[in-house]
Coordinates of C-alpha atoms and ligand atoms in Angstrom, one line a residue:
M632 CA 25.1 10.8 4.1
C633 CA 25.5 7.7 2.3
S634 CA 25.7 4.0 3.0
I635 CA 28.9 2.0 3.1
I636 CA 29.3 -1.7 3.2
G637 CA 32.2 -4.1 3.2
Y638 CA 32.3 -7.9 3.0
S639 CA 35.1 -10.5 3.6
G640 CA 34.0 -14.1 3.6
N641 CA 33.6 -17.3 1.7
E642 CA 31.0 -16.4 -0.9
N643 CA 31.0 -14.1 -3.9
A644 CA 31.1 -10.7 -2.3
A645 CA 29.4 -8.6 -5.0
P646 CA 25.9 -10.1 -4.8
V647 CA 26.0 -9.9 -1.0
I648 CA 27.0 -6.3 -1.2
V649 CA 24.4 -5.4 -3.8
K650 CA 21.7 -6.9 -1.7
G651 CA 22.9 -4.9 1.4
L652 CA 23.0 -1.7 -0.6
R653 CA 19.4 -2.2 -1.8
R654 CA 18.4 -2.3 1.9
M655 CA 20.4 0.8 2.8
E656 CA 19.3 2.9 -0.1
Y657 CA 17.2 5.0 2.3
R658 CA 20.5 6.6 3.3
G659 CA 21.1 8.1 -0.1
Y660 CA 20.3 6.9 -3.6
D661 CA 21.7 9.2 -6.3
S662 CA 24.5 6.8 -7.4
V663 CA 26.0 3.4 -6.5
G664 CA 29.1 1.4 -6.9
V665 CA 30.9 -1.8 -5.9
A666 CA 34.6 -2.8 -5.9
T667 CA 35.9 -6.3 -5.3
E668 CA 39.3 -7.9 -4.9
S669 CA 40.4 -11.1 -6.6
N670 CA 43.9 -12.5 -7.4
N671 CA 45.4 -9.4 -5.8
H672 CA 43.6 -7.1 -8.2
I673 CA 40.8 -4.6 -7.5
E674 CA 37.9 -4.3 -10.0
L675 CA 35.4 -1.5 -9.7
K676 CA 32.0 -0.5 -11.3
K677 CA 29.8 2.5 -10.5
G678 CA 27.3 4.8 -11.9
V679 CA 24.5 7.3 -11.4
G680 CA 21.1 6.0 -10.4
K681 CA 19.5 3.7 -7.9
V682 CA 20.9 0.2 -7.1
E683 CA 18.4 -1.6 -9.3
V684 CA 19.2 0.7 -12.3
V685 CA 23.0 0.7 -12.0
N686 CA 23.1 -3.0 -11.3
S687 CA 21.1 -3.9 -14.4
K688 CA 23.2 -1.5 -16.5
F689 CA 26.6 -2.6 -15.3
Q690 CA 26.0 -6.0 -13.5
L691 CA 27.7 -4.9 -10.3
D692 CA 26.9 -8.3 -8.8
D693 CA 29.0 -10.0 -11.4
L694 CA 32.3 -8.6 -10.1
P695 CA 34.6 -11.5 -9.0
G696 CA 36.1 -12.3 -5.6
S697 CA 35.0 -12.9 -2.0
I698 CA 36.1 -9.5 -0.6
G699 CA 34.5 -6.2 -1.6
I700 CA 33.1 -2.8 -0.7
G701 CA 30.0 -0.9 -1.8
H702 CA 28.4 2.5 -1.5
T703 CA 25.2 4.4 -2.2
R704 CA 25.6 8.1 -2.4
W705 CA 23.8 11.2 -1.3
A706 CA 25.8 14.0 -2.9
T707 CA 27.5 16.6 -0.6
H708 CA 30.7 17.5 -2.4
G709 CA 30.4 17.4 -6.2
K710 CA 27.4 16.8 -8.5
V711 CA 25.7 13.6 -9.1
T712 CA 28.0 12.1 -11.8
D713 CA 29.6 8.7 -12.5
A714 CA 33.0 10.1 -11.6
N715 CA 31.8 11.3 -8.2
A716 CA 30.2 8.0 -7.4
H717 CA 32.1 5.7 -4.9
P718 CA 34.2 3.6 -4.6
H719 CA 37.2 5.8 -5.4
P720 CA 40.4 4.1 -6.3
S721 CA 43.8 5.6 -5.3
N722 CA 46.1 6.6 -8.1
S723 CA 47.9 3.3 -8.2
G724 CA 44.6 1.4 -8.3
K725 CA 45.9 -0.7 -5.4
I726 CA 43.5 0.7 -2.8
A727 CA 39.8 1.6 -3.1
I728 CA 37.6 3.4 -0.6
V729 CA 33.9 4.1 0.2
H730 CA 33.1 6.9 2.5
N731 CA 30.2 8.4 4.4
G732 CA 30.5 11.9 5.9
I733 CA 32.5 15.0 5.2
I734 CA 36.3 15.5 5.2
E735 CA 36.5 19.1 6.3
N736 CA 40.2 19.6 5.4
F737 CA 40.0 17.9 2.0
D738 CA 41.1 21.0 0.1
E739 CA 44.3 21.3 2.0
L740 CA 45.0 17.5 1.9
K741 CA 44.2 17.6 -1.9
E742 CA 46.7 20.4 -2.5
N743 CA 49.4 18.6 -0.6
L744 CA 48.8 15.4 -2.4
K745 CA 48.8 17.2 -5.8
K746 CA 52.2 18.6 -4.9
D747 CA 53.3 15.0 -4.4
G748 CA 52.2 14.2 -7.9
Y749 CA 48.7 12.7 -7.1
S750 CA 45.9 13.5 -9.5
F751 CA 42.1 13.4 -8.8
Q752 CA 39.3 12.1 -11.0
S753 CA 36.3 13.4 -9.0
E754 CA 35.1 16.5 -7.2
T755 CA 34.5 14.7 -4.0
D756 CA 36.2 15.2 -0.6
S757 CA 36.3 11.3 -0.3
E758 CA 38.9 10.7 -3.0
V759 CA 41.6 12.3 -0.8
I760 CA 41.2 9.4 1.6
A761 CA 42.1 6.9 -1.1
N762 CA 45.3 8.8 -2.1
L763 CA 46.3 9.7 1.4
L764 CA 46.1 6.0 2.3
Q765 CA 48.2 5.1 -0.7
K766 CA 50.8 7.7 0.2
N767 CA 51.0 6.5 3.8
Y768 CA 50.9 2.8 2.8
E769 CA 53.8 3.3 0.4
N770 CA 55.8 4.9 3.2
L771 CA 54.8 2.5 6.1
N772 CA 54.1 -0.7 4.3
D773 CA 51.7 -1.8 6.9
V774 CA 47.9 -1.4 7.0
K775 CA 47.6 -0.8 10.8
N776 CA 50.2 2.0 10.8
T777 CA 48.8 3.4 7.6
M778 CA 45.3 3.7 9.2
I779 CA 46.8 5.4 12.4
K780 CA 48.6 7.9 10.3
T781 CA 45.7 8.6 7.9
V782 CA 43.0 9.1 10.6
S783 CA 45.4 11.5 12.4
E784 CA 45.4 13.7 9.2
L785 CA 41.7 13.7 8.5
R786 CA 39.3 16.3 10.0
G787 CA 35.5 16.1 9.9
H788 CA 32.9 13.5 10.4
Y789 CA 33.4 10.2 8.6
S790 CA 33.3 6.5 8.4
F791 CA 35.1 4.8 5.6
I792 CA 36.1 1.4 4.4
A793 CA 39.3 0.8 2.5
M794 CA 40.1 -2.3 0.5
F795 CA 43.7 -3.1 -0.2
E796 CA 44.8 -5.1 -3.3
N797 CA 46.0 -7.9 -1.0
G798 CA 42.4 -8.3 0.2
Q799 CA 42.7 -6.6 3.5
L800 CA 39.8 -4.4 4.7
A801 CA 40.3 -1.5 7.0
A802 CA 37.5 0.8 8.3
A803 CA 37.4 3.8 10.6
R804 CA 34.6 5.5 12.5
Y805 CA 34.6 9.2 13.5
H806 CA 31.1 10.5 14.2
E807 CA 29.4 8.5 11.5
P808 CA 28.0 5.0 12.1
L809 CA 30.0 1.8 11.5
I810 CA 28.9 -1.6 12.5
I811 CA 30.5 -5.1 12.2
G812 CA 28.3 -8.1 11.4
I813 CA 29.9 -11.4 12.4
G814 CA 28.8 -14.5 10.4
K815 CA 30.2 -18.0 10.1
E816 CA 33.7 -17.4 8.5
K817 CA 32.6 -14.0 7.2
Y818 CA 32.6 -10.4 8.3
F819 CA 30.4 -7.5 7.3
L820 CA 31.1 -3.8 7.8
S821 CA 28.2 -1.5 7.3
S822 CA 26.5 1.8 8.1
D823 CA 23.4 0.0 9.3
V824 CA 22.5 -3.5 10.4
L825 CA 20.1 -3.6 7.5
G826 CA 23.1 -4.1 5.3
F827 CA 23.6 -7.6 6.5
I828 CA 20.7 -8.6 8.8
E829 CA 19.7 -11.6 6.7
Q830 CA 23.1 -13.1 7.2
T831 CA 23.7 -12.5 10.9
D832 CA 22.3 -10.8 14.0
D833 CA 25.7 -10.8 15.9
V834 CA 27.0 -7.3 15.7
I835 CA 29.7 -5.0 17.2
Y836 CA 29.0 -1.3 17.3
I837 CA 32.3 0.4 16.6
D838 CA 32.9 3.3 19.0
N839 CA 33.8 6.7 17.8
G840 CA 37.6 7.0 17.3
N841 CA 38.1 3.3 16.6
F842 CA 39.1 1.4 13.5
V843 CA 38.8 -2.2 12.3
L844 CA 41.2 -4.4 10.4
I845 CA 39.9 -7.6 8.7
D846 CA 42.0 -10.1 6.8
Q847 CA 41.7 -13.8 5.9
E848 CA 42.8 -14.8 9.4
K849 CA 41.3 -12.3 11.9
M850 CA 39.4 -9.2 12.8
Q851 CA 40.9 -6.6 15.1
I852 CA 39.5 -3.4 16.6
L853 CA 41.9 -0.6 17.6
D854 CA 41.6 2.9 18.8
F855 CA 43.1 5.7 16.7
D856 CA 46.4 5.4 18.7
G857 CA 46.7 1.7 17.8
N858 CA 45.7 0.2 21.1
E859 CA 43.7 -3.0 20.7
I860 CA 40.0 -2.8 21.9
K861 CA 38.2 -5.9 23.2
P862 CA 35.2 -6.5 20.9
Q863 CA 31.7 -6.5 22.5
I864 CA 29.3 -8.6 20.5
T865 CA 25.6 -7.9 20.9
K866 CA 22.5 -9.4 19.3
V867 CA 20.2 -7.2 17.3
S868 CA 16.5 -7.7 17.1
K869 CA 15.4 -10.0 14.3
E870 CA 12.6 -7.5 13.8
F871 CA 15.0 -5.5 11.7
A872 CA 14.7 -8.3 9.1
D873 CA 11.1 -7.1 8.5
V874 CA 12.1 -4.8 5.7
Y875 CA 10.1 -6.2 2.8
K876 CA 7.3 -4.4 1.1
G877 CA 5.2 -7.5 1.1
D878 CA 2.1 -7.0 -1.1
Y879 CA 2.4 -3.2 -0.9
A880 CA 3.5 -1.3 -4.0
H881 CA 5.8 0.9 -1.8
F882 CA 7.3 1.0 1.6
T883 CA 5.6 4.4 2.2
L884 CA 2.1 2.8 1.7
K885 CA 3.1 -0.2 3.9
E886 CA 4.3 2.2 6.6
I887 CA 1.1 4.4 6.4
S888 CA -1.0 1.3 6.6
E889 CA 0.8 -0.2 9.5
Q890 CA -0.1 2.6 11.9
S891 CA -3.3 1.1 13.3
E892 CA -0.9 -1.6 14.8
T893 CA 2.4 0.3 15.4
I894 CA 0.8 2.8 17.7
F895 CA 0.2 0.0 20.2
K896 CA 3.9 -0.8 20.3
A897 CA 5.1 2.8 21.0
G898 CA 7.0 2.9 24.3
E899 CA 6.1 -0.7 25.1
T900 CA 9.6 -2.2 25.4
T901 CA 10.7 0.8 27.4
K902 CA 7.8 1.2 29.8
D903 CA 10.0 2.1 32.8
S904 CA 11.4 5.0 30.7
I905 CA 7.9 6.6 30.5
K906 CA 7.8 6.7 34.3
K907 CA 11.4 7.8 34.5
S908 CA 10.9 10.6 32.0
S909 CA 7.9 11.9 33.8
D910 CA 9.9 12.1 37.0
Y911 CA 12.6 14.1 35.1
L912 CA 9.8 16.4 33.7
K913 CA 8.4 17.0 37.2
N914 CA 11.7 18.0 38.6
A915 CA 13.2 19.9 35.7
K916 CA 13.9 23.6 36.0
N917 CA 13.4 24.2 32.2
I918 CA 12.2 21.9 29.5
Y919 CA 13.2 21.9 25.8
L920 CA 12.2 19.7 23.0
T921 CA 14.1 19.3 19.8
G922 CA 14.2 17.4 16.5
S923 CA 14.5 17.8 12.7
G924 CA 11.9 17.6 10.0
T925 CA 9.0 15.5 11.1
S926 CA 10.5 14.8 14.5
H927 CA 10.6 18.6 15.1
N928 CA 6.9 18.8 14.2
A929 CA 6.2 16.1 16.8
S930 CA 8.1 18.2 19.3
L931 CA 5.8 21.1 18.6
V932 CA 2.8 18.8 19.4
G933 CA 4.7 17.8 22.6
K934 CA 4.9 21.4 23.7
Y935 CA 1.1 21.9 23.3
L936 CA 0.4 18.6 25.2
L937 CA 2.7 19.4 28.1
S938 CA 1.2 22.8 28.6
K939 CA -2.4 21.8 28.1
Y940 CA -2.6 18.5 29.9
A941 CA 0.4 18.6 32.4
K942 CA 0.6 22.4 33.0
I943 CA 4.3 22.2 32.2
K944 CA 5.9 25.0 30.2
S945 CA 8.4 24.0 27.6
E946 CA 10.2 25.3 24.5
S947 CA 10.6 23.6 21.2
I948 CA 13.7 24.4 19.2
I949 CA 14.6 23.2 15.7
A950 CA 17.7 21.1 16.2
S951 CA 19.7 22.9 13.5
E952 CA 18.9 26.3 15.1
M953 CA 20.3 25.3 18.5
P954 CA 23.9 26.3 17.7
F955 CA 22.6 29.7 16.7
S956 CA 20.3 30.2 19.7
E957 CA 22.8 31.4 22.1
N958 CA 21.9 31.3 25.8
I959 CA 18.6 29.6 25.0
I960 CA 19.4 26.6 27.1
E961 CA 19.5 27.2 30.9
P962 CA 22.0 25.1 32.7
N963 CA 20.8 21.9 34.5
S964 CA 17.6 21.7 32.4
L965 CA 16.0 18.9 30.5
L966 CA 16.0 18.2 26.7
I967 CA 13.7 15.9 25.0
A968 CA 15.3 14.9 21.7
L969 CA 13.0 13.2 19.1
S970 CA 14.5 11.3 16.2
Q971 CA 13.4 8.3 14.3
S972 CA 16.9 7.3 13.4
G973 CA 18.8 8.6 16.4
E974 CA 21.5 9.6 13.9
S975 CA 20.5 13.0 12.6
A976 CA 23.6 15.1 12.9
D977 CA 21.7 18.3 13.8
V978 CA 19.9 16.5 16.7
L979 CA 23.2 15.0 17.9
E980 CA 24.7 18.5 17.9
A981 CA 21.7 19.9 19.8
V982 CA 22.1 17.2 22.4
N983 CA 25.8 17.9 22.7
I984 CA 25.1 21.6 23.3
A985 CA 22.5 20.7 26.0
K986 CA 24.9 18.3 27.7
K987 CA 27.6 21.0 27.9
S988 CA 25.0 22.9 29.9
N989 CA 24.6 19.9 32.2
C990 CA 21.1 19.0 30.9
K991 CA 19.5 15.6 31.2
I992 CA 18.5 14.1 27.9
I993 CA 15.4 12.1 27.2
A994 CA 15.5 10.4 23.7
I995 CA 12.3 9.4 21.9
L996 CA 13.6 7.3 19.0
N997 CA 13.1 4.2 16.9
S998 CA 16.6 2.9 16.7
L999 CA 17.5 1.8 20.2
T1000 CA 21.1 1.2 19.2
S1001 CA 21.7 4.6 17.6
T1002 CA 24.2 7.2 18.7
L1003 CA 21.4 9.3 20.3
A1004 CA 20.4 6.3 22.4
R1005 CA 23.9 6.0 23.7
E1006 CA 24.1 9.8 24.4
S1007 CA 20.9 9.9 26.5
D1008 CA 19.9 9.5 30.1
C1009 CA 16.5 8.0 29.4
V1010 CA 15.5 6.3 26.1
I1011 CA 11.9 5.7 25.0
G1012 CA 11.6 3.4 21.9
M1013 CA 8.9 3.9 19.2
N1014 CA 9.2 0.2 18.4
C1015 CA 7.4 0.8 15.1
G1016 CA 9.8 -1.4 13.1
P1017 CA 12.1 -0.2 10.4
E1018 CA 10.8 2.9 8.5
I1019 CA 12.3 2.7 5.0
G1020 CA 10.3 5.3 3.1
V1021 CA 12.2 8.6 3.3
A1022 CA 9.2 10.6 4.3
A1023 CA 8.5 9.8 8.0
T1024 CA 4.9 8.4 8.5
K1025 CA 4.5 5.8 11.2
S1026 CA 7.4 7.2 13.3
F1027 CA 5.4 10.4 13.6
T1028 CA 2.3 8.8 15.0
S1029 CA 4.5 6.7 17.3
Q1030 CA 6.2 9.8 18.6
L1031 CA 2.8 11.3 19.3
I1032 CA 1.6 8.2 21.2
I1033 CA 4.8 8.3 23.4
L1034 CA 4.1 12.0 24.1
Y1035 CA 0.5 11.0 25.1
K1036 CA 1.8 8.3 27.4
I1037 CA 4.1 10.8 29.1
I1038 CA 1.3 13.3 29.8
Q1039 CA -0.9 10.4 30.9
E1040 CA 1.9 9.5 33.4
L1041 CA 2.2 13.1 34.5
S1042 CA -1.5 13.7 35.1
D1043 CA -2.6 13.6 38.7
E1044 CA -5.7 11.5 38.4
K1045 CA -4.4 9.3 35.4
M1046 CA -5.9 10.6 32.2
V1047 CA -7.7 7.8 30.3
I1048 CA -6.4 7.6 26.7
D1049 CA -8.2 5.1 24.6
F1050 CA -5.5 3.7 22.3
Q1051 CA -7.9 1.2 20.9
E1052 CA -10.1 4.1 19.8
I1053 CA -7.1 5.8 18.1
S1054 CA -6.3 2.6 16.3
S1055 CA -9.9 2.2 15.1
S1056 CA -9.9 5.7 13.8
I1057 CA -6.8 5.1 11.8
S1058 CA -8.3 1.9 10.3
Q1059 CA -11.5 3.7 9.4
I1060 CA -9.6 6.5 7.6
L1061 CA -7.4 4.0 5.8
M1062 CA -10.6 2.4 4.4
E1063 CA -11.3 5.7 2.6
H1064 CA -8.3 5.5 0.4
N1065 CA -10.3 5.3 -2.9
K1066 CA -11.8 8.7 -2.1
I1067 CA -8.4 10.1 -1.2
K1068 CA -7.0 8.7 -4.4
K1069 CA -9.5 10.6 -6.5
L1070 CA -8.7 13.8 -4.6
A1071 CA -5.0 13.2 -5.4
N1072 CA -5.8 13.3 -9.0
E1073 CA -7.5 16.7 -8.5
I1074 CA -4.5 18.2 -6.8
K1075 CA -1.7 16.8 -8.9
D1076 CA -1.3 19.8 -11.2
I1077 CA -1.7 22.5 -8.5
S1078 CA 1.4 24.5 -7.8
D1079 CA 0.5 25.7 -4.3
I1080 CA -1.3 24.0 -1.4
Y1081 CA -1.8 25.6 2.0
V1082 CA -2.7 23.7 5.1
L1083 CA -4.3 25.6 7.9
G1084 CA -4.8 24.6 11.6
R1085 CA -5.0 26.2 15.0
G1086 CA -3.7 25.2 18.4
I1087 CA -2.4 21.6 18.5
H1088 CA -3.5 21.3 14.8
Y1089 CA -1.0 23.9 13.7
P1090 CA 2.0 21.5 14.0
I1091 CA -0.2 19.0 12.2
A1092 CA -0.6 21.6 9.4
I1093 CA 3.1 22.1 9.2
E1094 CA 3.7 18.3 9.2
S1095 CA 1.1 17.9 6.5
A1096 CA 2.7 20.6 4.3
L1097 CA 6.1 18.8 4.8
K1098 CA 4.6 15.5 3.6
I1099 CA 3.1 17.2 0.5
K1100 CA 6.4 18.8 -0.3
E1101 CA 8.5 15.7 0.2
L1102 CA 6.3 13.3 -1.7
T1103 CA 4.7 15.4 -4.5
Y1104 CA 7.2 18.3 -4.9
I1105 CA 4.2 20.7 -4.8
H1106 CA 4.9 23.9 -2.9
A1107 CA 3.0 23.5 0.4
E1108 CA 2.9 25.7 3.5
G1109 CA 1.4 25.2 7.0
I1110 CA -0.5 28.3 8.3
A1111 CA -1.5 29.1 11.8
G1112 CA -5.2 29.9 11.4
G1113 CA -5.1 33.3 13.0
E1114 CA -2.1 34.3 10.9
L1115 CA -4.2 34.1 7.7
K1116 CA -5.1 37.7 7.8
H1117 CA -1.6 38.8 8.5
G1118 CA -0.2 37.7 5.1
P1119 CA -1.3 34.4 3.6
L1120 CA -4.7 35.8 2.6
A1121 CA -2.9 37.7 -0.1
L1122 CA -2.0 34.4 -1.8
M1123 CA -5.6 33.1 -2.0
D1124 CA -7.2 32.9 -5.4
S1125 CA -8.8 30.3 -7.6
S1126 CA -5.4 28.6 -8.4
V1127 CA -4.7 27.3 -4.9
F1128 CA -6.0 24.5 -2.8
V1129 CA -6.3 24.9 1.0
I1130 CA -6.6 22.0 3.4
I1131 CA -8.4 23.1 6.5
I1132 CA -7.8 21.0 9.6
N1133 CA -10.9 21.5 11.5
P1134 CA -12.0 18.9 14.0
G1135 CA -14.9 19.6 16.3
D1136 CA -12.9 20.9 19.3
S1137 CA -12.3 24.4 20.7
T1138 CA -10.6 25.5 17.5
Y1139 CA -13.6 24.6 15.3
Q1140 CA -15.6 27.9 14.9
D1141 CA -12.5 30.1 14.4
T1142 CA -11.1 27.7 11.8
L1143 CA -14.5 27.5 10.0
M1144 CA -14.4 31.3 9.8
S1145 CA -10.9 31.1 8.2
A1146 CA -12.2 28.6 5.7
R1147 CA -15.0 31.0 4.7
E1148 CA -12.6 33.9 4.3
I1149 CA -10.4 31.8 2.0
K1150 CA -13.4 30.5 0.0
A1151 CA -14.5 34.1 -0.6
R1152 CA -11.2 34.6 -2.5
G1153 CA -12.0 31.6 -4.8
A1154 CA -9.6 29.0 -3.4
K1155 CA -10.7 25.4 -3.3
I1156 CA -11.2 24.0 0.2
I1157 CA -10.5 20.5 1.4
G1158 CA -11.9 20.1 4.9
I1159 CA -10.6 17.5 7.3
S1160 CA -13.2 17.3 10.0
D1161 CA -15.7 15.1 11.8
K1162 CA -18.4 17.6 10.8
S1163 CA -19.5 18.4 7.2
S1164 CA -19.9 22.0 6.0
D1165 CA -21.0 23.7 2.8
V1166 CA -17.7 25.6 2.8
Y1167 CA -15.7 22.5 1.9
D1168 CA -15.4 21.6 -1.8
Y1169 CA -14.0 18.3 -0.6
W1170 CA -14.7 16.8 2.8
I1171 CA -12.4 14.1 4.3
Q1172 CA -14.4 12.8 7.2
I1173 CA -12.5 11.7 10.3
P1174 CA -14.2 10.0 13.2
K1175 CA -15.6 12.0 16.1
T1176 CA -13.4 11.0 19.0
H1177 CA -11.6 12.3 22.1
E1178 CA -9.7 15.5 21.2
L1179 CA -6.4 13.7 21.7
T1180 CA -7.2 11.4 18.9
F1181 CA -7.7 14.2 16.4
P1182 CA -4.0 15.0 15.7
I1183 CA -3.4 11.4 14.6
S1184 CA -6.6 11.1 12.7
E1185 CA -5.9 14.3 10.8
T1186 CA -2.4 13.1 9.8
I1187 CA -3.4 9.8 8.1
P1188 CA -5.5 11.2 5.2
I1189 CA -2.8 13.7 4.4
Q1190 CA -0.1 11.0 4.3
L1191 CA -2.3 9.1 2.0
L1192 CA -3.1 12.1 -0.2
S1193 CA 0.6 12.9 -0.5
Y1194 CA 1.4 9.3 -1.4
Y1195 CA -1.3 9.0 -4.0
A1196 CA -0.5 12.5 -5.5
A1197 CA 3.1 11.3 -5.8
L1198 CA 1.9 8.3 -7.8
E1199 CA -0.2 10.6 -10.0
K1200 CA 2.9 12.7 -10.6
D1201 CA 5.0 9.7 -11.3
T1202 CA 7.5 10.5 -8.6
D1203 CA 9.0 7.8 -6.4
P1204 CA 7.2 8.1 -3.0
D1205 CA 9.8 5.9 -1.2
Y1206 CA 12.8 7.9 -2.4
P1207 CA 12.0 11.6 -3.1
R1208 CA 14.6 13.5 -5.1
N1209 CA 17.5 15.1 -3.3
L1210 CA 16.4 13.8 0.1
A1211 CA 17.7 11.1 2.4
K1212 CA 16.1 9.4 5.3
S1213 CA 18.8 9.9 7.8
V1214 CA 20.8 13.1 7.5
T1215 CA 24.0 12.3 9.3
V1216 CA 25.9 15.4 8.0
K1217 CA 25.4 19.0 8.9
Ligands
G6P1127 C1 15.4 13.7 7.1 C2 14.2 12.9 6.7 C3 12.9 13.3 7.4 C4 13.1 13.2 8.9 C5 14.3 14.0 9.3 C6 14.6 13.8 10.8 O1 15.3 15.0 6.7 O2 14.0 13.0 5.3 O3 11.8 12.5 7.0 O4 12.0 13.7 9.5 O5 15.5 13.6 8.6 O6 15.1 12.4 11.0 P1 15.1 11.7 12.4 O7 15.7 10.4 12.0 O8 16.0 12.5 13.2 O9 13.7 11.7 12.9

């Protein structure tokens, strides 16, 4: 998954495009490029690195002309090289394209194009689009018919923007996002509204299987058969514009720090949906939860909450495992899909599988305009504002709050959950960041960290290990307390650190025992608990609160520890290597 952007208007296109690309870097950031058209000629610059780096090296924003396209890449086909960066020109240089997604039949298309005399400069699947467009354009001499023919030949998941040397832009959407922004005498095409939000909040979400034509005079939307579609303009929330770091050094730190506030917003704009979802839950035959990465870890917490507080049995399934878990979904059941972006390909596929079995879908997501939102029967918004840091932080705690609100709605004599208390706990822990910073320095050279928890704290242990991996590149593993003696104990020696998640609830004594067993093998222990103990080499104190507050309180110090350890290791916490925020390919 990558970001694509196009601009046609009355200003210099390149600086506008570079600005948009900076904002969409969360989608992929291994290379970047821009192409513009001026005087019926296409100029192109691209290279390996983040937008800032490549722009200062090549001055992408100096390219001439008021029409252009741009791209940030997350490599799927072909290594991270200058040649594989987008845009890709066609052989004649008269067309250039940027692409997000995967062209499944690119090998076959490439072979056919080679037979016709076309050559290829990159290892990407994307370059075939440029040459296929050229071939079809030379035969048909018309952009509309060229697009209809080209999309009929492509297989896979894609959105792409093509720029022709006469300054026409054409873009197609097939299972990857594509949005038009409409400004005064200017149009934007983009993977995300963040690409143009400073310029306009009037947008059109292009439907799957449609394409767009933009020239100096007009903008047209058509389906893949060439029938014109009436555009539906919607306004996006200005809140999206809040994508600055402010005084924070990194988005990740900003997003960790915002959590004492963002938890209040979870589910707020979609209050009725909490009620609706609890009705679905009461009546469902079987209940499944799904998600990827951090969202899957939240779904594991959801499973515990439903059984403990609402006496409802459910099953949590990793989204990417759904296609391989045959017969796991009973027909006419309920699937709760969790996703910050609402665009993760694995989650969308899981939803698709469940819908084929006639299941109802509840979506817990941040982006209310995402594909998942449109695919679901009931949508609950996290409302935590844009999360730019690739490692999920505030979206995780917002997901937990929504799950709390659902079980509160389900409980017979309305459980009292003190959200103010949760917020105060977060603030209290955030004030401890100097202590956590020091600890980060201690762990920076460690090669293995284990995180142990029991019951509802086991998913938190898994999520904590994920945060450590993503941000510090240190090998980390979540362990279910009782499983220690069934294997992991063999790994314990003086070279490892173990984080023990040990709040004073029903798991406390057993987990303390596990800590002692580990300590006896020489490993260093970091205890996260409201109670001190001599077994901890380092104690991170969390406030003593209601048991439901603990999972959130435990999460915050590990987010901070991972962030500060990333700084110690001189890695970029906002953009971990090889990862991307929203994985829209399988
Ligand atoms: C990527 C991100 C993770 C995120 C996962 C699921 O792998 O790097 O941080 O948890 O996708 O994303 P979603 O938007 O579906 O929650």
